CSV table of C-alpha atoms in Angstrom, one decimal:
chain,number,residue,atom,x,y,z
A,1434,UNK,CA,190.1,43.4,118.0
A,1435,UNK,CA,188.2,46.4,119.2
A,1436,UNK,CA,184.7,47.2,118.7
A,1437,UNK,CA,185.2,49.7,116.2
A,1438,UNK,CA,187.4,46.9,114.4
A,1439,UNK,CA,184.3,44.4,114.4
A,1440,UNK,CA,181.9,46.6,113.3
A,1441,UNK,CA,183.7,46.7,110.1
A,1442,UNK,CA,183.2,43.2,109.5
A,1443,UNK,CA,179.5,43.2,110.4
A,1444,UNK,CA,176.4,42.8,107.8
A,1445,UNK,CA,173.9,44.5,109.9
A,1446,UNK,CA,170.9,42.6,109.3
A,1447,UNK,CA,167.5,42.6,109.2
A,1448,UNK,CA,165.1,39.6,107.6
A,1449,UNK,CA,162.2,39.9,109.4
A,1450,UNK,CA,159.0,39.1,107.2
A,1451,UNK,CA,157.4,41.7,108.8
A,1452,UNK,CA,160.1,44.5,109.1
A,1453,UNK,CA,158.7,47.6,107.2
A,1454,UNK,CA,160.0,50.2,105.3
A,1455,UNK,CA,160.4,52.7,108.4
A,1456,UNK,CA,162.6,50.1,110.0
A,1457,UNK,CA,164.7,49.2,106.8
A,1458,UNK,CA,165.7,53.2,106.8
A,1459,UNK,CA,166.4,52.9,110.3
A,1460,UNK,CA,169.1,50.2,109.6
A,1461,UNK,CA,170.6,51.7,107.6
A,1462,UNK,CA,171.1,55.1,109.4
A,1463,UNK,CA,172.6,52.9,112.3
A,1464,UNK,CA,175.2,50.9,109.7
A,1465,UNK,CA,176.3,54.5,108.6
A,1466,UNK,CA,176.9,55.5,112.2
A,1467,UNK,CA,178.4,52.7,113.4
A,1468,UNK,CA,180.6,51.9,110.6
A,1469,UNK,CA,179.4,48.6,110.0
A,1470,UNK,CA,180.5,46.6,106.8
A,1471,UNK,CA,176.7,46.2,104.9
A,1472,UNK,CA,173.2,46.2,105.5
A,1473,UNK,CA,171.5,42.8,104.9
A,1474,UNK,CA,168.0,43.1,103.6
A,1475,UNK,CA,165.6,40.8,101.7
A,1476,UNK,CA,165.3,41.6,98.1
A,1477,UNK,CA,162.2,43.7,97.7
A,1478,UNK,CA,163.8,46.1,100.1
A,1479,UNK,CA,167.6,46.4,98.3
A,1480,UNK,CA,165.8,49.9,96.0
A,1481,UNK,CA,165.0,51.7,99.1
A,1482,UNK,CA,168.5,50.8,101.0
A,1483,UNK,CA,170.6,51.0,98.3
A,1484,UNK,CA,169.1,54.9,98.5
A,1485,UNK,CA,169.6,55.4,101.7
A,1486,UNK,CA,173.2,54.2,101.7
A,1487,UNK,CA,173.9,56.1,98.7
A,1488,UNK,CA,177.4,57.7,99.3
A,1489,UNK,CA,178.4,56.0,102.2
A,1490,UNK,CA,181.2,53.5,102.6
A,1491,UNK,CA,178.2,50.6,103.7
A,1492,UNK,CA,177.7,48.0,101.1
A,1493,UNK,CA,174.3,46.5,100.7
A,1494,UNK,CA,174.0,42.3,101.0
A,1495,UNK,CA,170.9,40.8,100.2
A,1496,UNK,CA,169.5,37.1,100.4
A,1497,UNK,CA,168.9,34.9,97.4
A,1498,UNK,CA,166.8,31.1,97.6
A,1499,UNK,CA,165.8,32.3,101.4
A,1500,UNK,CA,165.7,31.2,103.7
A,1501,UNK,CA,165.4,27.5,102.3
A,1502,UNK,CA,167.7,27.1,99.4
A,1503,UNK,CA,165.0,25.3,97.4
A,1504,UNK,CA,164.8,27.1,94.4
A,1505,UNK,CA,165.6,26.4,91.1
A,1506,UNK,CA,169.1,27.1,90.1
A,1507,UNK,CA,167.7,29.2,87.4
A,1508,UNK,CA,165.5,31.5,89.5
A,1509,UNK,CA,168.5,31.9,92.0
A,1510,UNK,CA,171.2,33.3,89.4
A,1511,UNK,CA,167.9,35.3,87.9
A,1512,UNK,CA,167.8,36.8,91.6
A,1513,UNK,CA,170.9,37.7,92.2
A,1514,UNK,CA,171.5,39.1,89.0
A,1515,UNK,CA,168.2,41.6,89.3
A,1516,UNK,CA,169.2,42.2,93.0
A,1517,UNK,CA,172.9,44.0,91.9
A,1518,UNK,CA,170.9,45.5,89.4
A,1519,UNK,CA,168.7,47.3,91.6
A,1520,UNK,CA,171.9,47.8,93.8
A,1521,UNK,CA,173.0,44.9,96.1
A,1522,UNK,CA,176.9,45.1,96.4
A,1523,UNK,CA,177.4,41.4,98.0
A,1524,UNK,CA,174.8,38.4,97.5
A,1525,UNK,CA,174.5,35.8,100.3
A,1526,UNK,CA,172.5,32.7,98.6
A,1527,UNK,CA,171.3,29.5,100.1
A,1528,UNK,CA,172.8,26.2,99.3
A,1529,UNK,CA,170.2,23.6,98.3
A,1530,UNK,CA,170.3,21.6,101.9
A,1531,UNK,CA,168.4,18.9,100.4
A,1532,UNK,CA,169.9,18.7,97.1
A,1533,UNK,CA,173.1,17.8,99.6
A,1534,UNK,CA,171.3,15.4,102.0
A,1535,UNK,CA,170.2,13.3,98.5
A,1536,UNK,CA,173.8,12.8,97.4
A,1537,UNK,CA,173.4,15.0,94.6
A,1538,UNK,CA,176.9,16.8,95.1
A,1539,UNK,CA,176.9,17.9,91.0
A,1540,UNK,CA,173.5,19.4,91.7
A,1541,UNK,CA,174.4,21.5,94.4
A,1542,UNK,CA,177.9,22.6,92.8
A,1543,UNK,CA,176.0,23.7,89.8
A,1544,UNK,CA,174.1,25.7,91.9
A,1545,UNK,CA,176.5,27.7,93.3
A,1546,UNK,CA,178.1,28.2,89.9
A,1547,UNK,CA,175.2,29.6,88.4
A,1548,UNK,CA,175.1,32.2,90.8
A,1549,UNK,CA,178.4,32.8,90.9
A,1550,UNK,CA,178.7,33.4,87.4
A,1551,UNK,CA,175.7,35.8,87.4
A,1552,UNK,CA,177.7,38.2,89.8
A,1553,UNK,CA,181.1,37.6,88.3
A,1554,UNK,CA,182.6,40.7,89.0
A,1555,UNK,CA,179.9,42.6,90.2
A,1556,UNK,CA,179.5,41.2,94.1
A,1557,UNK,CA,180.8,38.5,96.1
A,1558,UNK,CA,179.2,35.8,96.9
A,1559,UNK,CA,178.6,34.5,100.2
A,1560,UNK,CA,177.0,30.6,100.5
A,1561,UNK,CA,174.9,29.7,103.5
A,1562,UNK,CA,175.2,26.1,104.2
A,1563,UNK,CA,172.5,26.1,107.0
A,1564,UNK,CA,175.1,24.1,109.4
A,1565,UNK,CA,172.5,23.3,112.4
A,1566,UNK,CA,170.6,20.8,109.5
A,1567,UNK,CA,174.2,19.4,108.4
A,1568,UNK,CA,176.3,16.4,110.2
A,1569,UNK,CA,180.3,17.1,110.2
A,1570,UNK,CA,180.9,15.6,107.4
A,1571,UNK,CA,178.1,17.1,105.7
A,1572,UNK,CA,179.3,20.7,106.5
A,1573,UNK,CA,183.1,19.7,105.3
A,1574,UNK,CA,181.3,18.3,102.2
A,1575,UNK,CA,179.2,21.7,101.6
A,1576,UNK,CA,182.0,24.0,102.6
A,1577,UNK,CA,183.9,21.7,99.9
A,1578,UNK,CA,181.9,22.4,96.8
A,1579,UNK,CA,181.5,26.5,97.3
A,1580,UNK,CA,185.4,26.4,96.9
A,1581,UNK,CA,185.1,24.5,94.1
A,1582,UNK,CA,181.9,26.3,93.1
A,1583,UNK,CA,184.1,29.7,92.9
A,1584,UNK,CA,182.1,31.4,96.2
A,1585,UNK,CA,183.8,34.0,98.1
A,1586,UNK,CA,182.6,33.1,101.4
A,1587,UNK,CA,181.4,30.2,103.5
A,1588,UNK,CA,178.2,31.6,105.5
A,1589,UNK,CA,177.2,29.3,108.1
A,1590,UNK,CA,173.5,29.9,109.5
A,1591,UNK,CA,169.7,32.0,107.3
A,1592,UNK,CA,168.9,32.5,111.2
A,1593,UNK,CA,165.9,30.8,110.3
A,1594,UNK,CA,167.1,27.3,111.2
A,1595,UNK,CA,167.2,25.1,114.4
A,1596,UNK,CA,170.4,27.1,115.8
A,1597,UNK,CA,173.6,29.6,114.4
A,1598,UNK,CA,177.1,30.3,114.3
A,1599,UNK,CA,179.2,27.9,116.8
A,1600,UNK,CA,183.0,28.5,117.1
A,1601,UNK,CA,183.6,24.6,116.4
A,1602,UNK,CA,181.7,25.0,113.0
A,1603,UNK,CA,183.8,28.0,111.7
A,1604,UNK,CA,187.3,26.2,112.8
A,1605,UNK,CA,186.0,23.1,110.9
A,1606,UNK,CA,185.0,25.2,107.9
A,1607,UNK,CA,188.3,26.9,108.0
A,1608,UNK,CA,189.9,23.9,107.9
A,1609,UNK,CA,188.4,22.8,104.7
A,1610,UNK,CA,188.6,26.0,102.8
A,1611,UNK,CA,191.8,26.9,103.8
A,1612,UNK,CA,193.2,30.5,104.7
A,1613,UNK,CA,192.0,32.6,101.8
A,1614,UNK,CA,188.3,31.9,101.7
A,1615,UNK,CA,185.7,34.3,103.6
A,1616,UNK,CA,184.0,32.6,106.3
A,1617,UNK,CA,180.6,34.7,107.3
A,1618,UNK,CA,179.0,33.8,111.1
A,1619,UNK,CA,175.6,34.4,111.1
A,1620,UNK,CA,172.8,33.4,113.6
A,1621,UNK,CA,173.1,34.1,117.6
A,1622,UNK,CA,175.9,36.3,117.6
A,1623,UNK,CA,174.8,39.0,120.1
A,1624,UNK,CA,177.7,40.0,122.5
A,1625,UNK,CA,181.0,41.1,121.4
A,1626,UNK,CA,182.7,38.4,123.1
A,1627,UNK,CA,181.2,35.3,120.9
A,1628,UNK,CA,181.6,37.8,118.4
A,1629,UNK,CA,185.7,37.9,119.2
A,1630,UNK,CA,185.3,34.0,119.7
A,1631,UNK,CA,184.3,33.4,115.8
A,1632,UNK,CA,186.7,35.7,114.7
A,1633,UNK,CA,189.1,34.1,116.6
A,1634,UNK,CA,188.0,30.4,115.2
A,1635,UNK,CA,188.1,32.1,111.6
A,1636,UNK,CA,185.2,34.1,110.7
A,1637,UNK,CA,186.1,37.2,108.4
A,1638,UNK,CA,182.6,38.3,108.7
A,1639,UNK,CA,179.9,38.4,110.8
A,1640,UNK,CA,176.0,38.4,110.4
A,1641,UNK,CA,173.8,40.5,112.9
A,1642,UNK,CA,170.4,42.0,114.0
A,1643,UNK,CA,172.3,42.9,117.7
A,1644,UNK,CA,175.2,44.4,115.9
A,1645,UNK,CA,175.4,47.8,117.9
A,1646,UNK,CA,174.5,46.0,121.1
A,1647,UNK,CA,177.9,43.8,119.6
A,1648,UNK,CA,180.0,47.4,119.6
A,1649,UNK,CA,178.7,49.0,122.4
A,1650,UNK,CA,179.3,45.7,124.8
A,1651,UNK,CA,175.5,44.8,125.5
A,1652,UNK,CA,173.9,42.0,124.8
A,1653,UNK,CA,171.3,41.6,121.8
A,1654,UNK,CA,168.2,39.6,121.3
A,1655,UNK,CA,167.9,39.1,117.4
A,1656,UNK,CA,169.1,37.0,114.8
């Protein structure tokens, strides 16, 4: 794929606790020149981007339970449905890592479904199974139940955790979900040759803070 190709498949992204309101503009003048896919902001900043991306082709992703998942189900559906209304177009939530590590599979599906059902035909949703916390057969479990769940993507990494996006974790997930299913690699992809790498092993989306150093063939330091 070309650069200009990936850059329509990345959620330009920035999570930062302390980015501020003159960077948030600032991302999203760069997704509108670069042509990238959305702009991924926390919550309290989806007003001010969803202005600034008003009329361009960029869609706005935001982050719901983040970066730990631990919420309750309630307050996560709650979150994504006041998040499309103040103008997120996709919703990238966290799966309840612990829930998953207890055994409480039911749990966690709920979860999803809740959320889910509060976007139903308003945004995808993307599910971030945290992967670096998650044994093999944990990730093949998790990438399971947001089938089931009725997700639209598979998102492997918050950026927050112990490590990212690894091409052997996006061919496993693909494996599970099968060929339909969105697969989002987030966390450490900063050159566009990993980026080619995960798109190779599957990934129909990537997530990234070094997305123009990604399209212009440098080499980013971010999430």
């Amino acid at each position: 794929m070309t650069p200009e190709q990936i850059a329509g498949l990345i959620d330009h992204t920035l999570l930062a606790a302390v980015s501020t309101e003159e960077e948030i503009i600032r991302v999203c003048a760069e997704a509108k020149q670069y042509g990238f896919a959305t702009v991924c902001v926390n919550p309290y900043w989806v007003p001010i981007a969803a202005r600034e991306l008003a009329g361009s082709q960029v869609g706005l992703t935001t982050v719901i339970g983040f970066p730990l998942g631990a919420s309750r189900t309630e307050i996560k559906a709650a979150e994504a449905a006041d998040a499309i209304v103040a103008g997120a177009t996709e919703i990238d939530m966290v799966l309840n890592v612990g829930a998953l590590k207890t055994g409480r599979a039911d749990a966690v599906k709920r979860d999803i479904e809740e959320v889910v059902k509060a976007c139903k035909g308003k945004a995808p949703v993307k599910v971030i199974i945290e992967t670096c916390y998650l044994t093999d057969d944990e990730k093949r479990q998790a990438s399971l139940l947001c089938k089931e769940a009725g997700a639209d993507f598979v998102k492997t990494s918050t950026g927050f955790g112990t490590g990212g996006a690894t091409v052997e974790d996006i061919a496993l997930i693909r494996r599970v979900v099968g060929p339909e299913m969105g697969i989002k690699a987030s966390g450490g992809v900063r050159d566009l040759d990993i980026a080619r790498k995960l798109i190779q092993a599957g990934a129909t989306r990537l997530g990234a803070s070094s997305s123009i150093a990604i399209v212009t063939g440098g080499v980013g330091q971010g999430y």
